[in-house]
CSV table of C-alpha atoms in Angstrom, one decimal:
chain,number,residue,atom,x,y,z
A,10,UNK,CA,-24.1,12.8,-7.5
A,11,UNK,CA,-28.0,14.3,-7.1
A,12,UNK,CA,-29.0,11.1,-8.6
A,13,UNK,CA,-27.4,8.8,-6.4
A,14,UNK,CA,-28.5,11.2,-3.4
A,15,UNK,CA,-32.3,11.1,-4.1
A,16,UNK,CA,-33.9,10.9,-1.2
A,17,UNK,CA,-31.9,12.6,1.1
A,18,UNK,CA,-31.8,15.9,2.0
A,19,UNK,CA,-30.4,18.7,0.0
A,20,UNK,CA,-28.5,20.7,2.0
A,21,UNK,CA,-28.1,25.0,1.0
A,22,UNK,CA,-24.3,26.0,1.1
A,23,UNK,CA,-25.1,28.8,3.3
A,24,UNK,CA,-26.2,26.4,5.7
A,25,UNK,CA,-22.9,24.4,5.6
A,26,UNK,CA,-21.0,27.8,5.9
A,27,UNK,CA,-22.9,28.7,8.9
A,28,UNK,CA,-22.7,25.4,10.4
A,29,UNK,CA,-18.5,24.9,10.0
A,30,UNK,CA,-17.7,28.6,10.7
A,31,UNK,CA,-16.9,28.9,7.6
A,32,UNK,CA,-15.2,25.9,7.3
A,33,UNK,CA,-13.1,26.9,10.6
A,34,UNK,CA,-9.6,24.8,11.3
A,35,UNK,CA,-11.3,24.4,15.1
A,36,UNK,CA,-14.3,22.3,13.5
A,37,UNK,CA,-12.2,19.6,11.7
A,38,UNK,CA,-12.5,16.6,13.8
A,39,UNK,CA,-10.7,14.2,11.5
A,40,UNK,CA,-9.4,13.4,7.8
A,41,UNK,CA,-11.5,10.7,5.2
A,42,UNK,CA,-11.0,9.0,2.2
A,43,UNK,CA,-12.0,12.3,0.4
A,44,UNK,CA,-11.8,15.4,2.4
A,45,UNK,CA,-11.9,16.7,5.7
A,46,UNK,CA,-14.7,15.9,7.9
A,47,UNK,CA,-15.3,19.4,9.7
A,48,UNK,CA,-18.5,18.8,13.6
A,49,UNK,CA,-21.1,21.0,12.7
A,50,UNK,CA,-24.6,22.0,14.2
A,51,UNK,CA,-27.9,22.7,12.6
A,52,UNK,CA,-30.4,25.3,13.1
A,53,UNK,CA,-32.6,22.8,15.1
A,54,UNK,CA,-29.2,22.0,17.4
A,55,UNK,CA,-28.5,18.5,15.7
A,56,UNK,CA,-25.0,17.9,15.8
A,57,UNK,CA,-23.7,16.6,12.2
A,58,UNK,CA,-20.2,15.1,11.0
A,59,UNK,CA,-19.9,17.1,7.2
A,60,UNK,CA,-17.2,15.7,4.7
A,61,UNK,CA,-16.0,18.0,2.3
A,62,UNK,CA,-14.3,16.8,-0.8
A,63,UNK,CA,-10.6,17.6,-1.5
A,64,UNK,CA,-10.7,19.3,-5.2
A,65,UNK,CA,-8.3,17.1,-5.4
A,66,UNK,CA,-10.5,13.7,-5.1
A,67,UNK,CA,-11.3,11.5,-7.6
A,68,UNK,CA,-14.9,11.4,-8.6
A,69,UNK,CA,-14.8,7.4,-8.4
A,70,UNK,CA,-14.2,8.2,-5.0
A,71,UNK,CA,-16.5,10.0,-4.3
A,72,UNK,CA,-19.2,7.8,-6.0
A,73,UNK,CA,-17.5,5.3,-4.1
A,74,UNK,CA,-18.9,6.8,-0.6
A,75,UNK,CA,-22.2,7.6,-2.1
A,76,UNK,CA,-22.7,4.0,-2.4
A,77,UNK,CA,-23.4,4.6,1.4
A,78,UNK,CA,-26.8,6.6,0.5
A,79,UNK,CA,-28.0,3.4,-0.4
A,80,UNK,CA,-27.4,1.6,2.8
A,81,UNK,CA,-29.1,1.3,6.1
A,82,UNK,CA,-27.7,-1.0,9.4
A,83,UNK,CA,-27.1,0.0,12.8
A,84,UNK,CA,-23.9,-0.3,12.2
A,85,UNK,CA,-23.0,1.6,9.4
A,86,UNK,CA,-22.5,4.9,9.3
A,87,UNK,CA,-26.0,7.0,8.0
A,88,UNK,CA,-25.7,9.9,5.3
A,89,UNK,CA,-28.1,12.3,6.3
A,90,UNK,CA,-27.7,14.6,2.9
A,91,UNK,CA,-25.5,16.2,0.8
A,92,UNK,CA,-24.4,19.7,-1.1
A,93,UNK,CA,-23.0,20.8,-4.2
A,94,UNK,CA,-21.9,24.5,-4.9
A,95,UNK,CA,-19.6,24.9,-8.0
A,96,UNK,CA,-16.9,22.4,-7.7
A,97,UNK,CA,-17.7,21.8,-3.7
A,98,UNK,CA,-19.5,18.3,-3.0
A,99,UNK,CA,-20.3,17.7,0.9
A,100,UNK,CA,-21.7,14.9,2.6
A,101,UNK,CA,-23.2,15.1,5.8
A,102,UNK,CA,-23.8,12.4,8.0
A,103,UNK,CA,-24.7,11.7,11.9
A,104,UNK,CA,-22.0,13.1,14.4
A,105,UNK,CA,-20.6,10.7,16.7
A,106,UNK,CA,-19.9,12.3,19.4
A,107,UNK,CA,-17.3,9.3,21.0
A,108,UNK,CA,-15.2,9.9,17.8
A,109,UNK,CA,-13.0,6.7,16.5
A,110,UNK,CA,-12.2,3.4,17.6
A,111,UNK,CA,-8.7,4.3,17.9
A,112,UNK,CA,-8.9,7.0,20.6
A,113,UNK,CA,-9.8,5.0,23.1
A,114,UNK,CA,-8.0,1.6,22.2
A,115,UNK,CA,-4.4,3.2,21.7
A,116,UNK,CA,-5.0,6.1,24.4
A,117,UNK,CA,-3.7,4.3,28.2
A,118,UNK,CA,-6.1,7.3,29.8
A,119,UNK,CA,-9.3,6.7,27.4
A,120,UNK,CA,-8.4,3.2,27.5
A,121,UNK,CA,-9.9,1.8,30.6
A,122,UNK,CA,-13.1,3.5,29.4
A,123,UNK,CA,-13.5,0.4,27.0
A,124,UNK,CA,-13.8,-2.5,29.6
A,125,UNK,CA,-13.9,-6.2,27.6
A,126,UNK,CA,-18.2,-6.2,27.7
A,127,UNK,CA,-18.3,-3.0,25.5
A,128,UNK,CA,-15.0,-4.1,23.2
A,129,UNK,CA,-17.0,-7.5,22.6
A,130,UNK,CA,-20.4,-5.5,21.7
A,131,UNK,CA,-18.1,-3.5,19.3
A,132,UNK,CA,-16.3,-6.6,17.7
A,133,UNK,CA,-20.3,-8.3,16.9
A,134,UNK,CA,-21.0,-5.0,15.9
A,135,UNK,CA,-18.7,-4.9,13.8
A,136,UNK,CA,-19.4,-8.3,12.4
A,137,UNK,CA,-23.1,-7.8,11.7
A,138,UNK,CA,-22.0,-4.7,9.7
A,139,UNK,CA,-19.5,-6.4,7.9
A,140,UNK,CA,-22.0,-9.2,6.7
A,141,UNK,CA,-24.5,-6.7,6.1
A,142,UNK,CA,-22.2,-4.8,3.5
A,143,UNK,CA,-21.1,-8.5,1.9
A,144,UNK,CA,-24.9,-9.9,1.7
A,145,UNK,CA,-27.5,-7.5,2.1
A,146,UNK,CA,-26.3,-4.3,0.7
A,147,UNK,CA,-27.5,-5.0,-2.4
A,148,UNK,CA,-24.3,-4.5,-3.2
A,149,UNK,CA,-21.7,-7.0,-2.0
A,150,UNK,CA,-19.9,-3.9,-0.9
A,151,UNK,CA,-16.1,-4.6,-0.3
A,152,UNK,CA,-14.9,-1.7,2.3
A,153,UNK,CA,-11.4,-2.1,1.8
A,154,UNK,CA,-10.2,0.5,4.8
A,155,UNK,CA,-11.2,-1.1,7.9
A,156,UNK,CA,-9.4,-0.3,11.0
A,157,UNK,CA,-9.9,1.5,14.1
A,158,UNK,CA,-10.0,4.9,12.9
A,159,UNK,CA,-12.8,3.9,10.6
A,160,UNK,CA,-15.2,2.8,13.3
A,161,UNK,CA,-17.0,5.5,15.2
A,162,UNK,CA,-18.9,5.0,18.3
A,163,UNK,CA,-22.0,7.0,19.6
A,164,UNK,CA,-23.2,7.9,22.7
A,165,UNK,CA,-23.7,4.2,23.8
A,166,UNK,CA,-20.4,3.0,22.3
A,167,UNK,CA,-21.8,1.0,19.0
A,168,UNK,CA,-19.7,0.8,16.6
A,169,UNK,CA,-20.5,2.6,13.2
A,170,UNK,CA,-18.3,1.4,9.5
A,171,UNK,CA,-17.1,4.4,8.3
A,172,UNK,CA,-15.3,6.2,5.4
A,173,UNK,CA,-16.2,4.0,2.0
A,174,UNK,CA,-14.0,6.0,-0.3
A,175,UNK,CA,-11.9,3.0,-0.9
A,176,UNK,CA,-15.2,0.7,-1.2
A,177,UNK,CA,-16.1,-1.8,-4.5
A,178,UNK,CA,-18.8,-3.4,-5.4
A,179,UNK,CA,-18.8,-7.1,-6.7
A,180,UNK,CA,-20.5,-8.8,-9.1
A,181,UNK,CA,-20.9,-11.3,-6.8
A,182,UNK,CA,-19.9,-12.2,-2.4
A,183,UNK,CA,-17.6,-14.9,-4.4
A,184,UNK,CA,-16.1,-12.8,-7.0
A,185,UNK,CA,-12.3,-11.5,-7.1
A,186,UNK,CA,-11.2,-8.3,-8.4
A,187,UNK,CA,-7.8,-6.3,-9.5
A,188,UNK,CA,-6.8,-2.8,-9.3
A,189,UNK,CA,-3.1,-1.5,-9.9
A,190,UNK,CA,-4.3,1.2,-7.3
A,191,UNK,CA,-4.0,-0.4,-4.0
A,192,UNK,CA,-5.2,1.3,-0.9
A,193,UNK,CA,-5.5,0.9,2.7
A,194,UNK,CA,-3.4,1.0,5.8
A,195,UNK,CA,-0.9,-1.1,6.4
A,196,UNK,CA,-1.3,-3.8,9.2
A,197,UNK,CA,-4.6,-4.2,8.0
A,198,UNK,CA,-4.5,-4.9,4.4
A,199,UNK,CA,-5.4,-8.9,2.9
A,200,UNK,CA,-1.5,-10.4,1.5
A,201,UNK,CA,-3.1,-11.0,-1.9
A,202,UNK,CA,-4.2,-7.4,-2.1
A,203,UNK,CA,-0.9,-5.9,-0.3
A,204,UNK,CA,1.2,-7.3,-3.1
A,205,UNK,CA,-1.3,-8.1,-6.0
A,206,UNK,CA,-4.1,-6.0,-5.4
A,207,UNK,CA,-6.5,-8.5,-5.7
A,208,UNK,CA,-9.9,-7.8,-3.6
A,209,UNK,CA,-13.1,-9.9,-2.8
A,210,UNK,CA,-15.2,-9.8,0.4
A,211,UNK,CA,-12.4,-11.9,2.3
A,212,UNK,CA,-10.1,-9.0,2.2
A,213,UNK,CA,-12.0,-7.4,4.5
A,214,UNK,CA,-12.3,-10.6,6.5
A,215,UNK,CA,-8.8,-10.6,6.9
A,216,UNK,CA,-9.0,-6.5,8.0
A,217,UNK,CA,-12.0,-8.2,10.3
A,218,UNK,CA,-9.7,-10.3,11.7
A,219,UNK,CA,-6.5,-7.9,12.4
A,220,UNK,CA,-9.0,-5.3,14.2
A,221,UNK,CA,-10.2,-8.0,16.5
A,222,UNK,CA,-6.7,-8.5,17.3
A,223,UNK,CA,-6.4,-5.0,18.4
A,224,UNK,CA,-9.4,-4.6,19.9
A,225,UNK,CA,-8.1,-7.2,22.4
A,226,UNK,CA,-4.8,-6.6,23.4
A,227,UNK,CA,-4.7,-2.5,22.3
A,228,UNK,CA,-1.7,-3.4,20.3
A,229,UNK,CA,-1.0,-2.3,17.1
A,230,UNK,CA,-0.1,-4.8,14.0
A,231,UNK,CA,3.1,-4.1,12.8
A,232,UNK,CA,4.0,-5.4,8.9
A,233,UNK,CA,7.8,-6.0,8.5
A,234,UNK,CA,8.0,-5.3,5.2
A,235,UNK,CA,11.6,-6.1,5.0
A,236,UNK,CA,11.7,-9.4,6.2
A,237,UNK,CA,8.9,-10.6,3.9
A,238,UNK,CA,6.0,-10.4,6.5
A,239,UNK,CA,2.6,-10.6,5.7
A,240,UNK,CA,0.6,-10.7,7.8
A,241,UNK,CA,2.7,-8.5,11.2
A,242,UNK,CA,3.6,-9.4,14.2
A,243,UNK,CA,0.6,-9.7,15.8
A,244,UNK,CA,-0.9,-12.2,14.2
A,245,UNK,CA,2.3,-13.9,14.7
A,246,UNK,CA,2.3,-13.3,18.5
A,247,UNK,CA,-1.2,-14.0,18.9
A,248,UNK,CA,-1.1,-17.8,16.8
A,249,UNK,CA,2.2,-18.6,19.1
A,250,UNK,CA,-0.2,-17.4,22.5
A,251,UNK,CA,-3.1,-19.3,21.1
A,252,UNK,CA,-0.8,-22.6,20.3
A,253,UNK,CA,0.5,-22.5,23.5
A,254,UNK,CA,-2.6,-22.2,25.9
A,255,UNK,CA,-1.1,-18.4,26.7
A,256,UNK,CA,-3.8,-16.2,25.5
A,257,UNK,CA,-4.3,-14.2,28.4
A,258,UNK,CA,-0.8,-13.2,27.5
A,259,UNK,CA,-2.4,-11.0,24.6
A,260,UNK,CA,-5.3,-9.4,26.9
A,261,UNK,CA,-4.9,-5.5,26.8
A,262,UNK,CA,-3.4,-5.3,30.1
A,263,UNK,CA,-6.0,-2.3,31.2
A,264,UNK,CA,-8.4,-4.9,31.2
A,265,UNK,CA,-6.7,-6.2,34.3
A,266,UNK,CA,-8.5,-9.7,34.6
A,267,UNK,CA,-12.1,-8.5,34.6
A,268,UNK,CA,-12.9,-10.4,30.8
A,269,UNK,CA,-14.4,-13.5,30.3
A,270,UNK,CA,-11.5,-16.0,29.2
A,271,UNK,CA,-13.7,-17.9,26.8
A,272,UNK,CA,-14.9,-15.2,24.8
A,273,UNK,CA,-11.6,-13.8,24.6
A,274,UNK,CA,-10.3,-17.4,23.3
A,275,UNK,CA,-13.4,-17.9,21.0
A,276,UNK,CA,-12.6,-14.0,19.9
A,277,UNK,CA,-9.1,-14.5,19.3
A,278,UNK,CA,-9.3,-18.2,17.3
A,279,UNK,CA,-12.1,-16.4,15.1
A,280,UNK,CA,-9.7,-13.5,14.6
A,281,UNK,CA,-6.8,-16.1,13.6
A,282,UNK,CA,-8.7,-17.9,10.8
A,283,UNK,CA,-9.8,-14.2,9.5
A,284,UNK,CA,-6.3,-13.0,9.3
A,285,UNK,CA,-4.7,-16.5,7.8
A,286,UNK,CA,-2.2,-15.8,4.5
A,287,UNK,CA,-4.9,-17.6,2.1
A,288,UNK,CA,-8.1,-16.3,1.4
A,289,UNK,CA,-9.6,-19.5,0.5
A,290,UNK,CA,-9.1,-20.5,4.0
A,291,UNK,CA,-10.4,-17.4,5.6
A,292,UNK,CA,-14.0,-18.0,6.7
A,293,UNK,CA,-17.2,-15.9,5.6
A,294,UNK,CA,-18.3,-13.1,7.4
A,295,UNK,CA,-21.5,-14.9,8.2
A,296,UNK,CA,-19.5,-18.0,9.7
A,297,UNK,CA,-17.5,-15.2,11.8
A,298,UNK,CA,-21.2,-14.0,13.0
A,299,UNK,CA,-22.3,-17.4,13.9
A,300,UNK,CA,-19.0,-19.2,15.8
A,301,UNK,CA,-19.2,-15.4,17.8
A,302,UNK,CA,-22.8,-15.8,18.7
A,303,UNK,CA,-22.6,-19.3,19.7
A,304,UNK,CA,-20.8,-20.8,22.1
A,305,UNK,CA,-22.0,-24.5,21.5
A,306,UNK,CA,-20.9,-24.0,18.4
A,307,UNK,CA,-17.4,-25.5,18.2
A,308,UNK,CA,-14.6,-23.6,16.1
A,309,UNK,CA,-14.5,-25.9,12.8
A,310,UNK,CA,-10.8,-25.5,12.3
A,311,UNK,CA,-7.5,-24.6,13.3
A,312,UNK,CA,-5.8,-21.2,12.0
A,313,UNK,CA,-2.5,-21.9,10.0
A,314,UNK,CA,0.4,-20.9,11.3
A,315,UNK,CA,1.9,-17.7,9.5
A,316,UNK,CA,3.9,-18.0,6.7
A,317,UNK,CA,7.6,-19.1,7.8
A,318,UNK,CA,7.3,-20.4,10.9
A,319,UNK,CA,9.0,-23.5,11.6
A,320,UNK,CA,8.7,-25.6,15.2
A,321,UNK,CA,10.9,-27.6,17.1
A,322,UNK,CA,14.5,-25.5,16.7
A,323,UNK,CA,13.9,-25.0,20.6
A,324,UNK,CA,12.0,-24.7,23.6
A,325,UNK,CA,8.8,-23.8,22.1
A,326,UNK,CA,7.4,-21.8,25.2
A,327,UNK,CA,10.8,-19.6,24.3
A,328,UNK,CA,12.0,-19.5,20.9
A,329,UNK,CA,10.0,-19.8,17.6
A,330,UNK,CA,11.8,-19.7,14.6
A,331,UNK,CA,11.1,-18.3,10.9
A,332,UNK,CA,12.7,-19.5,7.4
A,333,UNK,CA,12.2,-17.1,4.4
A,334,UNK,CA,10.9,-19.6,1.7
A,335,UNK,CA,12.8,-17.7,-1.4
A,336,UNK,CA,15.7,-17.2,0.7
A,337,UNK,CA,18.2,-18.2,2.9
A,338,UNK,CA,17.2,-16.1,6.1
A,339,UNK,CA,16.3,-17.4,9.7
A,340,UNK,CA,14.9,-15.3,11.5
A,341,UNK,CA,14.5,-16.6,15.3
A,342,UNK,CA,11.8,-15.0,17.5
A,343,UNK,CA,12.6,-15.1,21.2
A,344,UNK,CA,9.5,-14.3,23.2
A,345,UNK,CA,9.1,-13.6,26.7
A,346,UNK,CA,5.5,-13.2,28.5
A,347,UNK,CA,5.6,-9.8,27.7
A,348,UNK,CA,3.4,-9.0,24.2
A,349,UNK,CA,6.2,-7.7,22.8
A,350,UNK,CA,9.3,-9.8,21.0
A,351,UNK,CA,12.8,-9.9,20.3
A,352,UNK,CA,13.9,-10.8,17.1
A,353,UNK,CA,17.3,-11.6,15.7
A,354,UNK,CA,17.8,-12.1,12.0
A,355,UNK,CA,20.5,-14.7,10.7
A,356,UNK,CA,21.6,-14.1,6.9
A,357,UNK,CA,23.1,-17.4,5.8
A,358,UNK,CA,25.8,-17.6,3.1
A,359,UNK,CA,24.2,-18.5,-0.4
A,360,UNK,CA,24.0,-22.3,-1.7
A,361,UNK,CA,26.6,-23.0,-4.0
């Protein structure tokens, strides 16, 4: 841990202790991949986020965050030093004083804070981190965690990547990797690492992809495990909104109508080819940055439609239907203009 933390500052225990209040319940301000992340203040009166490490924690992840000594971007998270006092390790980074991403876009009183010009600087934000970590970290750092509650804001509402205790690096921004340990949060994680846990830069594409979702429409993405989804019903709603010309359907509706329709549309497509089933259609993080910062750039391709979705069994503008592949379900999705669905699932008797 010192070697990887060369460089930074070396904080004296006695100076975390003071800092916490001795690691005082009333200073946690939220939970990471490691430990608990406790606001303290300096000497000087700088405010600091410290991350203490569970005894618990696996050393791989904490190496795993250290990775983020190494990495610089406005939008990424910066470690300002670190600790070690017998089996304590402590990391202590800038304080963010707007807290997480998810406080404001799941909170109907924070909510209107966020009006659609500061949730599109957080979604390029967001992007230009991402393809910093896949092509100039030195690394081709995989994050493998993102969603809301691992993007802080600061005083001016930029977004900052957080929490890389789940983060791999590649051998390559092409490469694929396995673990038998798959983690994450569900709604955001890649299909192919959900059920296999394979990895490579576009599973955080997909993540990418599911948060831009949200970030729009202040809905949550909602796996249904038991019906064979993959990718939630979201994504679903969203690609049957987008088909049909409806996407102002999906706009957070404390957004009332002050957005720009186009960049929602442009936002949303681009979100849709993130989150598709198959990685190898998923665009690169660098595309994603370019058909965002563009608009005469035209979208090169349509997003798939989610796995088992079938047309034409009615009124399209009213019913959608779904047929398992490996089995002999229908399920029929009846959806009005409200974002949320109805769905009623039809178990067939089995082929002879």
């Amino acid at each position: 841990m010192e070697e990887a933390c060369a460089g930074f500052t070396r904080f004296d225990f006695c100076q975390i202790l003071d800092a916490t209040e001795n690691f005082s319940e009333k200073m946690i301000v939220g939970w990471g991949g490691f430990g608990k992340v406790y606001k303290g203040q300096l000497p000087g009166g700088l405010n600091v986020a410290i991350k203490r490490a569970d005894e618990h924690a696996a050393m791989l992840e904490v190496n795993s965050e250290l990775q983020l000594a190494k990495l610089q971007h406005a939008n990424v998270i910066r470690l300002l030093g670190w600790c070690i006092h017998g089996k304590e390790r402590i990391l202590v980074y800038d304080f963010m004083q707007n807290g997480s991403l998810d406080r404001y876009i799941y909170d109907r009183t924070k909510g209107p804070m966020l009006n659609w010009s500061k949730r599109f600087k957080i979604i390029t934000g967001l992007t230009e981190g991402i393809v910093y970590l896949h092509k100039h970290s030195m690394f081709w750092l995989v994050h493998r965690d993102l969603k809301p509650h691992n993007v802080l804001l600061d005083c001016n509402m930029i977004p900052k990547i957080a929490d890389f205790g789940s983060a791999r690096a590649l051998s390559s921004d092409i490469a694929e990797e396995h673990t038998s340990r798959v983690v994450g949060t569900s709604g955001y994680k890649a299909p192919e690492y959900a059920s296999r846990g394979v990895y490579s830069t576009k599973t955080d594409v997909f993540s990418f992809g599911i948060l831009v979702l949200v970030i729009i429409s202040g809905r949550k993405n909602t796996i249904l495990n038991k019906q064979g989804d993959t990718v939630g019903d979201l994504v679903r709603d969203t690609w049957h909104m987008w088909k049909d010309q409806r996407l102002h359907e999906l706009v957070d509706p404390l957004l009332g109508d002050r957005y720009e329709v186009t960049e929602i549309m442009r936002c949303a497509q681009v979100a849709l080819l993130c989150a598709q089933e198959d990685p190898a259609n998923r665009p690169t993080m660098t595309d994603v940055a370019a058909m965002l910062n563009s608009e005469s750039i035209s979208l090169p391709m349509e997003p798939k439609q989610p796995a088992k979705l079938i047309h034409g069994c009615a009124d399209r503008d009213t019913t959608s239907t779904y047929m398992g592949q490996s089995s002999r379900t229908i399920e029929v999705t009846i959806t009005s203009s409200a974002p949320m669905s109805t769905r009623v699932r039809i178990i067939l008797d089995p082929e002879v």
